[in-house]
XYZ file of C-alpha atoms in Angstrom:
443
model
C 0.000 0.000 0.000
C 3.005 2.597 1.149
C 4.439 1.965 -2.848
C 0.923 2.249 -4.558
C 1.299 5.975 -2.432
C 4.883 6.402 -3.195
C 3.797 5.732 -6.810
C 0.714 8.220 -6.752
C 2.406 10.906 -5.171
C 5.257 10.656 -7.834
C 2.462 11.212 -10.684
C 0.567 13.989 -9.158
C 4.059 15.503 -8.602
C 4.036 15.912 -12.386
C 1.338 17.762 -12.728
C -1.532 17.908 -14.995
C 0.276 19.499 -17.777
C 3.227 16.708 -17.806
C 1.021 14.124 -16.989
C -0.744 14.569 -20.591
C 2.419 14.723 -22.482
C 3.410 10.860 -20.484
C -0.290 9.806 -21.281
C 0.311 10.325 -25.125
C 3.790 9.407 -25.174
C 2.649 6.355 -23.444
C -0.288 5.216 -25.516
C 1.822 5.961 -28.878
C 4.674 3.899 -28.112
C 2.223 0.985 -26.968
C 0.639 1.390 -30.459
C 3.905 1.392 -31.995
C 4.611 -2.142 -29.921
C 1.324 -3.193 -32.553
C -0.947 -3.814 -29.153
C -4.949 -2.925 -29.812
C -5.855 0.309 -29.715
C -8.012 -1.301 -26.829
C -5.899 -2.532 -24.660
C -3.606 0.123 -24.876
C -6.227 2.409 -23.274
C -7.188 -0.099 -20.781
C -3.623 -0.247 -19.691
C -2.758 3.195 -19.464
C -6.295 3.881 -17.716
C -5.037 1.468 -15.340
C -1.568 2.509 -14.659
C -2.625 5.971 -14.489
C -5.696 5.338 -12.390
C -3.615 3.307 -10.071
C -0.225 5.693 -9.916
C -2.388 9.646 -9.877
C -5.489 8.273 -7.052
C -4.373 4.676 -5.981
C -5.975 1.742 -6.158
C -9.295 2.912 -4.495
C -10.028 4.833 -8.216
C -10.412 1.391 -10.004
C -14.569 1.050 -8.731
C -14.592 4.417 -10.452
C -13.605 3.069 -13.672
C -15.743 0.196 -14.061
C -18.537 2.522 -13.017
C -18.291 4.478 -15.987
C -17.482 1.591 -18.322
C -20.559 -0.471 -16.838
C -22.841 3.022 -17.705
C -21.301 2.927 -21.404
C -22.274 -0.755 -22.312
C -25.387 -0.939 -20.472
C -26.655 1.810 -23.120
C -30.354 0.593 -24.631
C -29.255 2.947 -27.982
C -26.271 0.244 -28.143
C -28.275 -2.607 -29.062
C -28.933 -0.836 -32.302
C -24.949 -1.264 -33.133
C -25.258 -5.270 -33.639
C -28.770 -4.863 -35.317
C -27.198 -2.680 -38.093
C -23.819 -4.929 -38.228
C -25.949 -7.641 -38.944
C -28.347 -6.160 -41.626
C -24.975 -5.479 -43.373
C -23.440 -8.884 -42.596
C -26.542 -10.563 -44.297
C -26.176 -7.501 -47.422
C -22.668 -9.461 -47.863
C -23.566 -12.614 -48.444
C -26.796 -11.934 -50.330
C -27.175 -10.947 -54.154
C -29.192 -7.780 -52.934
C -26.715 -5.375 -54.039
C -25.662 -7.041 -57.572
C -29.265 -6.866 -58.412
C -29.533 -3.185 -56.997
C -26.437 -2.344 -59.161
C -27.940 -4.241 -62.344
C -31.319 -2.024 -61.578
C -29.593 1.155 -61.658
C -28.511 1.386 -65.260
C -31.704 2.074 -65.935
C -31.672 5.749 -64.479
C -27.963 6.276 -65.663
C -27.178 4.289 -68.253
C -28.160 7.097 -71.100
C -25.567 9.798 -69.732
C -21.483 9.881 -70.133
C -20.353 7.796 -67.249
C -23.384 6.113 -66.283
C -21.957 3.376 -64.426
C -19.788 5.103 -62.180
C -22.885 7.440 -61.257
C -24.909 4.496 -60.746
C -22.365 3.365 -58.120
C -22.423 6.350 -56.246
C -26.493 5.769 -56.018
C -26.210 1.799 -55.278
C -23.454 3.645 -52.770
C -26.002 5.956 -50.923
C -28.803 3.137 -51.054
C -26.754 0.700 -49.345
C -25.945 3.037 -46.632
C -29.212 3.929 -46.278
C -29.929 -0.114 -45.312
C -26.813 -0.453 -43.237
C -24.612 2.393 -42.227
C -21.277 -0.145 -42.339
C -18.138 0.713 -44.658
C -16.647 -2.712 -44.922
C -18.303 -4.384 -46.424
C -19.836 -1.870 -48.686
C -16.646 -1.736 -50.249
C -15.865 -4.864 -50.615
C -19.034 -5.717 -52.533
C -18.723 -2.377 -55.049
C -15.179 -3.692 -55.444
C -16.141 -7.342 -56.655
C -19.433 -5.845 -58.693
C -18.658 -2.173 -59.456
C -15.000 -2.385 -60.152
C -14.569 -5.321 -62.758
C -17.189 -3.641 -64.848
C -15.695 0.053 -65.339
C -12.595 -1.354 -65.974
C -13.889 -3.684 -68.433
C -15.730 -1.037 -70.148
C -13.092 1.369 -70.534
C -13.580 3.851 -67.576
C -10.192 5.394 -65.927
C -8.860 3.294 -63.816
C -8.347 6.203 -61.345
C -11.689 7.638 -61.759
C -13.405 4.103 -61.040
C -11.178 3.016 -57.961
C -11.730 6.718 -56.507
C -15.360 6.111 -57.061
C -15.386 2.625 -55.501
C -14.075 3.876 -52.412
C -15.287 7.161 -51.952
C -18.902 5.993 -52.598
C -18.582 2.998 -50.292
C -17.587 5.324 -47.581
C -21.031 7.189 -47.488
C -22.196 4.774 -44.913
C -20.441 7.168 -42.255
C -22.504 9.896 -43.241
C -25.934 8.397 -44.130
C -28.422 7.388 -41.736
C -28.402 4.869 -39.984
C -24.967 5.546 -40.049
C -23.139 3.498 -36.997
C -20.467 6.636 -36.544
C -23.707 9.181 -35.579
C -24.778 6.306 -33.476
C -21.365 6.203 -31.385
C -21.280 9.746 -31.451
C -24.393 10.425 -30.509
C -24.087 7.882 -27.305
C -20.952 9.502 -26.535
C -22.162 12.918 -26.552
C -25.545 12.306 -24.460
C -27.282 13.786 -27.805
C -30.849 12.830 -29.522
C -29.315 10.248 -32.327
C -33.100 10.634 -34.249
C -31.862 14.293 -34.239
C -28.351 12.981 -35.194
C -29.937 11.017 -38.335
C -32.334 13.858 -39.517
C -29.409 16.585 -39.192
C -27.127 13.927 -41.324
C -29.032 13.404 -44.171
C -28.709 16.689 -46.374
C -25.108 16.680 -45.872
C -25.007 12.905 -46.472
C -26.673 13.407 -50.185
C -24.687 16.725 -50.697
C -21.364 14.887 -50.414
C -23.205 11.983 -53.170
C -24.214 14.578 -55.828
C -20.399 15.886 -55.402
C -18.980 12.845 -56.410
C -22.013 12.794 -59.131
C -20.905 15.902 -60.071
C -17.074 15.250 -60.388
C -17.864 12.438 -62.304
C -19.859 14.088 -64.627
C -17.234 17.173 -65.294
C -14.576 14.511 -66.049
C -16.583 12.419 -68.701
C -17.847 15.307 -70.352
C -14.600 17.477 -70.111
C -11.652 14.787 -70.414
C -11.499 12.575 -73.251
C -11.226 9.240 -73.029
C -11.632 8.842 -69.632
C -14.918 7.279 -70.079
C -16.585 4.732 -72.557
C -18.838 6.302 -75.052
C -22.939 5.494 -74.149
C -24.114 2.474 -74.352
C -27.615 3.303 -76.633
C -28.798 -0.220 -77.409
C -32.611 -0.522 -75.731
C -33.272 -2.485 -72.895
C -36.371 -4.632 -73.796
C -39.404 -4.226 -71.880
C -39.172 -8.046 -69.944
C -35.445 -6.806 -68.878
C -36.716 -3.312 -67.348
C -39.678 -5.063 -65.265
C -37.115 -7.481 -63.947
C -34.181 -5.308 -62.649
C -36.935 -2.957 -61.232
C -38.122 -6.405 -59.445
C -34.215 -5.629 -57.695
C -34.999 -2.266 -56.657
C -38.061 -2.982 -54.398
C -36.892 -4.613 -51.930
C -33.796 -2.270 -50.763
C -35.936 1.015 -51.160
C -38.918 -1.040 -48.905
C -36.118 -1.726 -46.193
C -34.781 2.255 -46.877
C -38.143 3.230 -46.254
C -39.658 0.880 -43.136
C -35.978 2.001 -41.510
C -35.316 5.478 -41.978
C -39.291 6.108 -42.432
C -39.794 4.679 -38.818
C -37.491 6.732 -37.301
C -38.084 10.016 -38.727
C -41.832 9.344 -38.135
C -41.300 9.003 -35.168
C -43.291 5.537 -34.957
C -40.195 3.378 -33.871
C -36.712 4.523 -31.757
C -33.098 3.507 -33.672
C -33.037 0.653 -31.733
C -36.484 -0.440 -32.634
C -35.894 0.471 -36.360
C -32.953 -1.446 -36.638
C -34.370 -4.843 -35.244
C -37.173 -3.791 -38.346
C -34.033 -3.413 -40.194
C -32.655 -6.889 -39.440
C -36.267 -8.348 -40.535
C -36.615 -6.705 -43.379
C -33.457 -8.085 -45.023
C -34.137 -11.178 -43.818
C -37.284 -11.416 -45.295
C -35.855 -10.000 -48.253
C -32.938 -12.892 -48.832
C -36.508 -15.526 -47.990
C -38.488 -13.908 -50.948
C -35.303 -14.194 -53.428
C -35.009 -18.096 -51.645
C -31.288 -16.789 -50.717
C -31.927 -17.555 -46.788
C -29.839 -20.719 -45.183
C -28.979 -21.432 -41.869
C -25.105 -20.958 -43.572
C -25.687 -17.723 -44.066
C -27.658 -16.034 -40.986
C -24.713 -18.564 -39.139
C -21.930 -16.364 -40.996
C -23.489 -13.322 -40.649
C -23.943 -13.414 -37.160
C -20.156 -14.492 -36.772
C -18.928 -11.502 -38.567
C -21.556 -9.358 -36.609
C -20.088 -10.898 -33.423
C -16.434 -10.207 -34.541
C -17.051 -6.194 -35.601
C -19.337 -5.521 -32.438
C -16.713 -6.835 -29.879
C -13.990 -4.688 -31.722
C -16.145 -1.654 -30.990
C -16.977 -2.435 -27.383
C -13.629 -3.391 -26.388
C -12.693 -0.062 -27.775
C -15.090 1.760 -26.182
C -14.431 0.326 -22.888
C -11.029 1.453 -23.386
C -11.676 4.375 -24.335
C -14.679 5.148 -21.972
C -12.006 4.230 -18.995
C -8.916 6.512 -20.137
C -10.862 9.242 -20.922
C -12.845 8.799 -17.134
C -9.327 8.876 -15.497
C -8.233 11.859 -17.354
C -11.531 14.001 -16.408
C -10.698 12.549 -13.277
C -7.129 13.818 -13.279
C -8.637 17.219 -14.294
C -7.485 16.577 -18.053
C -10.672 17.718 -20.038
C -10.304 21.441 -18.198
C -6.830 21.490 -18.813
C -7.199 20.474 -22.580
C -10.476 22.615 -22.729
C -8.456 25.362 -21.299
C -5.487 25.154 -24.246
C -8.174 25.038 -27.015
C -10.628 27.532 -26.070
C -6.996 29.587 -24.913
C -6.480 29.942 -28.997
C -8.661 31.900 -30.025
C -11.753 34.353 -28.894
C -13.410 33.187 -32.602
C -15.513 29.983 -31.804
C -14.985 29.097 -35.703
C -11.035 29.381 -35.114
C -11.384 26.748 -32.117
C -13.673 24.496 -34.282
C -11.186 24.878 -37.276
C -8.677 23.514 -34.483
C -10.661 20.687 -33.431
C -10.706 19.785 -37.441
C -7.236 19.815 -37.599
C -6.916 17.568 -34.788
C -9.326 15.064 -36.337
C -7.345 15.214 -39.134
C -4.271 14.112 -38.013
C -5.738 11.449 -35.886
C -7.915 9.787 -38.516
C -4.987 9.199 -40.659
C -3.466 7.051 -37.554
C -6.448 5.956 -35.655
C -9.511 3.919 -35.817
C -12.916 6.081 -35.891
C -14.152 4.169 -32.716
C -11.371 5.639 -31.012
C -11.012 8.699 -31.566
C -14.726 9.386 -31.214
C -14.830 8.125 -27.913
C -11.255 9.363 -26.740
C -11.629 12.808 -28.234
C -15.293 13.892 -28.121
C -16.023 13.902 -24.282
C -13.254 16.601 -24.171
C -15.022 18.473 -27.303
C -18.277 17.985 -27.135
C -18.438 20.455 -23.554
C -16.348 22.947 -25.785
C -18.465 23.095 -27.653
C -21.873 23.527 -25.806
C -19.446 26.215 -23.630
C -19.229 28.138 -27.044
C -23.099 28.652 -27.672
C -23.187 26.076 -30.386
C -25.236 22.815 -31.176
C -23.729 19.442 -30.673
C -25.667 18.007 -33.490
C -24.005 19.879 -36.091
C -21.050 19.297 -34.744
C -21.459 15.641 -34.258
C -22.970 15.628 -38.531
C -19.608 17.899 -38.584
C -17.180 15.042 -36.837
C -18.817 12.342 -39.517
C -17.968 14.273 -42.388
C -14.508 14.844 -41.168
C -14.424 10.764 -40.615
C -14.895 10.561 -43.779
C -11.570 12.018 -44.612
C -10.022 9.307 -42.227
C -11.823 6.207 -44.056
C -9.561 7.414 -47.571
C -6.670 9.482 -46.541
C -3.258 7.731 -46.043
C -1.076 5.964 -44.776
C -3.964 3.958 -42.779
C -7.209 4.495 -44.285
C -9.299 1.388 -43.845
C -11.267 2.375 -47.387
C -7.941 1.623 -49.354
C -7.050 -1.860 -47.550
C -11.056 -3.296 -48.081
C -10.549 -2.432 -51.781
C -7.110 -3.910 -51.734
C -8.184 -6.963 -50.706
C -10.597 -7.678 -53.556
C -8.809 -5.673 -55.973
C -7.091 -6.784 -59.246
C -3.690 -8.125 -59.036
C -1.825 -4.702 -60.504
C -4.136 -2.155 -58.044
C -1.370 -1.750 -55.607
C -2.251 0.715 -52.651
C -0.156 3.821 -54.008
C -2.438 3.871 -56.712
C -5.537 3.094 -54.432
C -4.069 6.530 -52.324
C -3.296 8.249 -55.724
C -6.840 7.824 -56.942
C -8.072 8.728 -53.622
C -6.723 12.822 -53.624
C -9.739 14.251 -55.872
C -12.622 12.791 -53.729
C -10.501 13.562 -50.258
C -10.555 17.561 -51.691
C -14.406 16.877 -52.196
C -14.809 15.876 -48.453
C -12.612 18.709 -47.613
C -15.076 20.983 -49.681
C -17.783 19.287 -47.591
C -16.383 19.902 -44.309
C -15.868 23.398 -45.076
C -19.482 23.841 -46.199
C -20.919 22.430 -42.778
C -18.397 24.596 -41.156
C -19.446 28.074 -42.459
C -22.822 27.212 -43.717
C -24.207 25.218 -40.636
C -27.606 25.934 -41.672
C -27.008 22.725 -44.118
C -27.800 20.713 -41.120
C -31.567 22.469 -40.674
C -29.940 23.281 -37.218
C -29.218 27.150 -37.917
């Protein structure tokens, strides 16, 4: 007991300010060492818990982690993990692809417009990036390529479309956020939306400036007519992901069901879907629920690490003392937010969303209330900037899904290469939420 006070004593000697430059140090070098971002937290909540109050602080920890996972809104995680677990293994989105041509088949670039839209419709059933990707990558991909389209233009596409699931409800990244910032996540999804399909139409847009303005990049239209039988059967593949869309995100903003209700809909609904196209096997709910199993317990563990750092550094007096530096910047709220943007920056291209959405937004979400502004824009504000994180280099996770199912010569320089257009587009994006909050229907 005298060394556990020895110890203590020693930390608080340090001080708050030098005790925050050993936390960090700390936690990167045990990142470095290639230990989980979770455990790393855990530890260092531990050994700072234990050396700054002694080991009387520890009930205080699992206090605050026991409050995190015994969250109702958290049961919604699994529920839309699953719905896009089942998505995977189904032939829902081929079908959705195949339907699409019909709207953009007649105009310059039709197919890599038609991704974006399969892009936004999937998100709208699922709110996961995985495996988004990974299915525009084996159905998206293979076709521009063997059509003629850029190669640039359609891996940029791939990824940067397959990424909207951050920003469109029932996106899982408003969820976490929203649990972690003790805001309405109905509010959270209704707030998202505009942005969500602003950030679509850009791509849309890019897409259409370069076919139209760069020869060659593109194949010339396809004009032979679809016959009539053909039309009635890929619209057959459209109804049932816009029903799903609709029960989900209908429900909620409707205010007939709660996210967690709506996703347990959500969960139904596909699973009726893959009965009615006789898809459904035991195999596949089995898989499904495997891979659900696998992503959920990466996100609690996570957040329990998380949850428990950040407690002991509030507890140290950390979020005041950070709080203190940032709003210390600057008088101009926008100058402090521009700050916080920077800092997301430079984390996303190192860290895992999970984390840094539950390590950094208890310390910025009270900044920002403290400033006079609304924690739902800024949490539709921290999504958009995540969506920087899923494509910019050296770690974004966007890149290594479309790696893996990628053709042999797509190495991941020119995955990053293709990337830098659509990462200014997000940029654009950010800025737009930034200075024109009123995007949000917030202002």
């Amino acid at each position: 007991m005298t060394d556990f006070m020895d110890f203590s004593i020693n930390l608080q000697a340090l001080g708050i300010g030098w005790g925050t430059v050993l936390m960090f140090v700390m936690m990167v070098a045990l990142l470095l060492s290639g230990m989980p971002l979770a455990f790393v937290t855990l530890l260092v909540a531990l050994i700072f818990a234990l050396g700054w109050f002694g080991p009387m602080s520890i009930p205080l920890i699992t206090s605050r982690v026991y409050s995190f996972v015994m969250n109702f809104v958290f049961v919604s995680v699994p529920m839309f993990v699953l719905m896009a677990a089942i998505l995977d293994r189904s032939g829902i989105a081929r079908d959705l692809f195949d339907a699409m041509k019909l709207f953009a088949g007649r105009i310059r670039g039709g197919v890599a417009v038609q991704t974006v839209f399969v892009s936004v419709i999937l998100a709208a059933m699922s709110g996961i990036i995985g495996g988004e990707i990974v299915l525009l990558g084996l159905i998206a991909l293979p076709q521009m390529l063997r059509l003629g389209y850029d190669r640039n233009l359609a891996i940029g596409v791939v990824c940067a479309g397959g990424s909207l699931g951050t920003m469109i409800p029932p996106s899982i990244v408003l969820i976490i956020y929203g649990l972690t910032a003790n805001v309405s996540i109905g509010e959270l999804f209704t707030a998202a939306f505009l942005p969500g399909f602003m950030l679509a139409m850009f791509y849309v847009a890019y897409i259409l400036v370069r076919a139209y303005f760069t020869p060659g990049i593109v194949p010339p239209v396809d004009t032979t007519p679809i016959p009539r039988e053909e039309k009635l059967r890929l619209l057959k593949g459209l109804a049932l992901p816009i029903l799903v869309v609709f029960v989900v995100l209908g429900s909620i903003y409707a205010g007939i069901a709660s996210v967690t209700e709506a996703s347990a809909i959500g969960v139904g609904g596909v699973i009726v879907s893959t009965i009615l196209r006789g898809e459904f096997s035991y195999a596949l709910l089995r898989d499904a629920a495997m891979q659900t199993l696998s992503t959920v317990g990466m996100i609690v563990w996570i957040g329990i690490g998380a949850t428990a750092i950040v407690g002991v550094y509030n507890l140290m007096g950390g979020v005041n003392f950070v709080s203190g530096m940032i709003t210390g910047i600057s008088e101009n709220p926008t100058v402090i937010v521009l700050v916080m943007m920077l800092i997301l920056f430079v984390l996303g291209a190192f860290l895992d969303w999970v984390g840094i959405a539950l390590l950094t937004m208890p310390i910025f979400v009270p900044i920002i209330k403290s400033l006079g502004m609304d924690p739902v824009w800024f949490g539709v504000l921290f999504c958009m900037n995540m969506q920087v994180s899923f494509l910019s280099p050296p770690f974004g996770p966007a890149a290594f899904y479309l790696k893996s199912v990628a053709p042999p010569g797509i190495t991941l320089g020119i995955i990053f290469k293709a990337l830098v257009p659509f990462i200014m587009l997000q940029i654009l994006a950010v800025a737009l939420l930034l200075f024109f909050p009123g995007i949000t229907g917030r202002w």
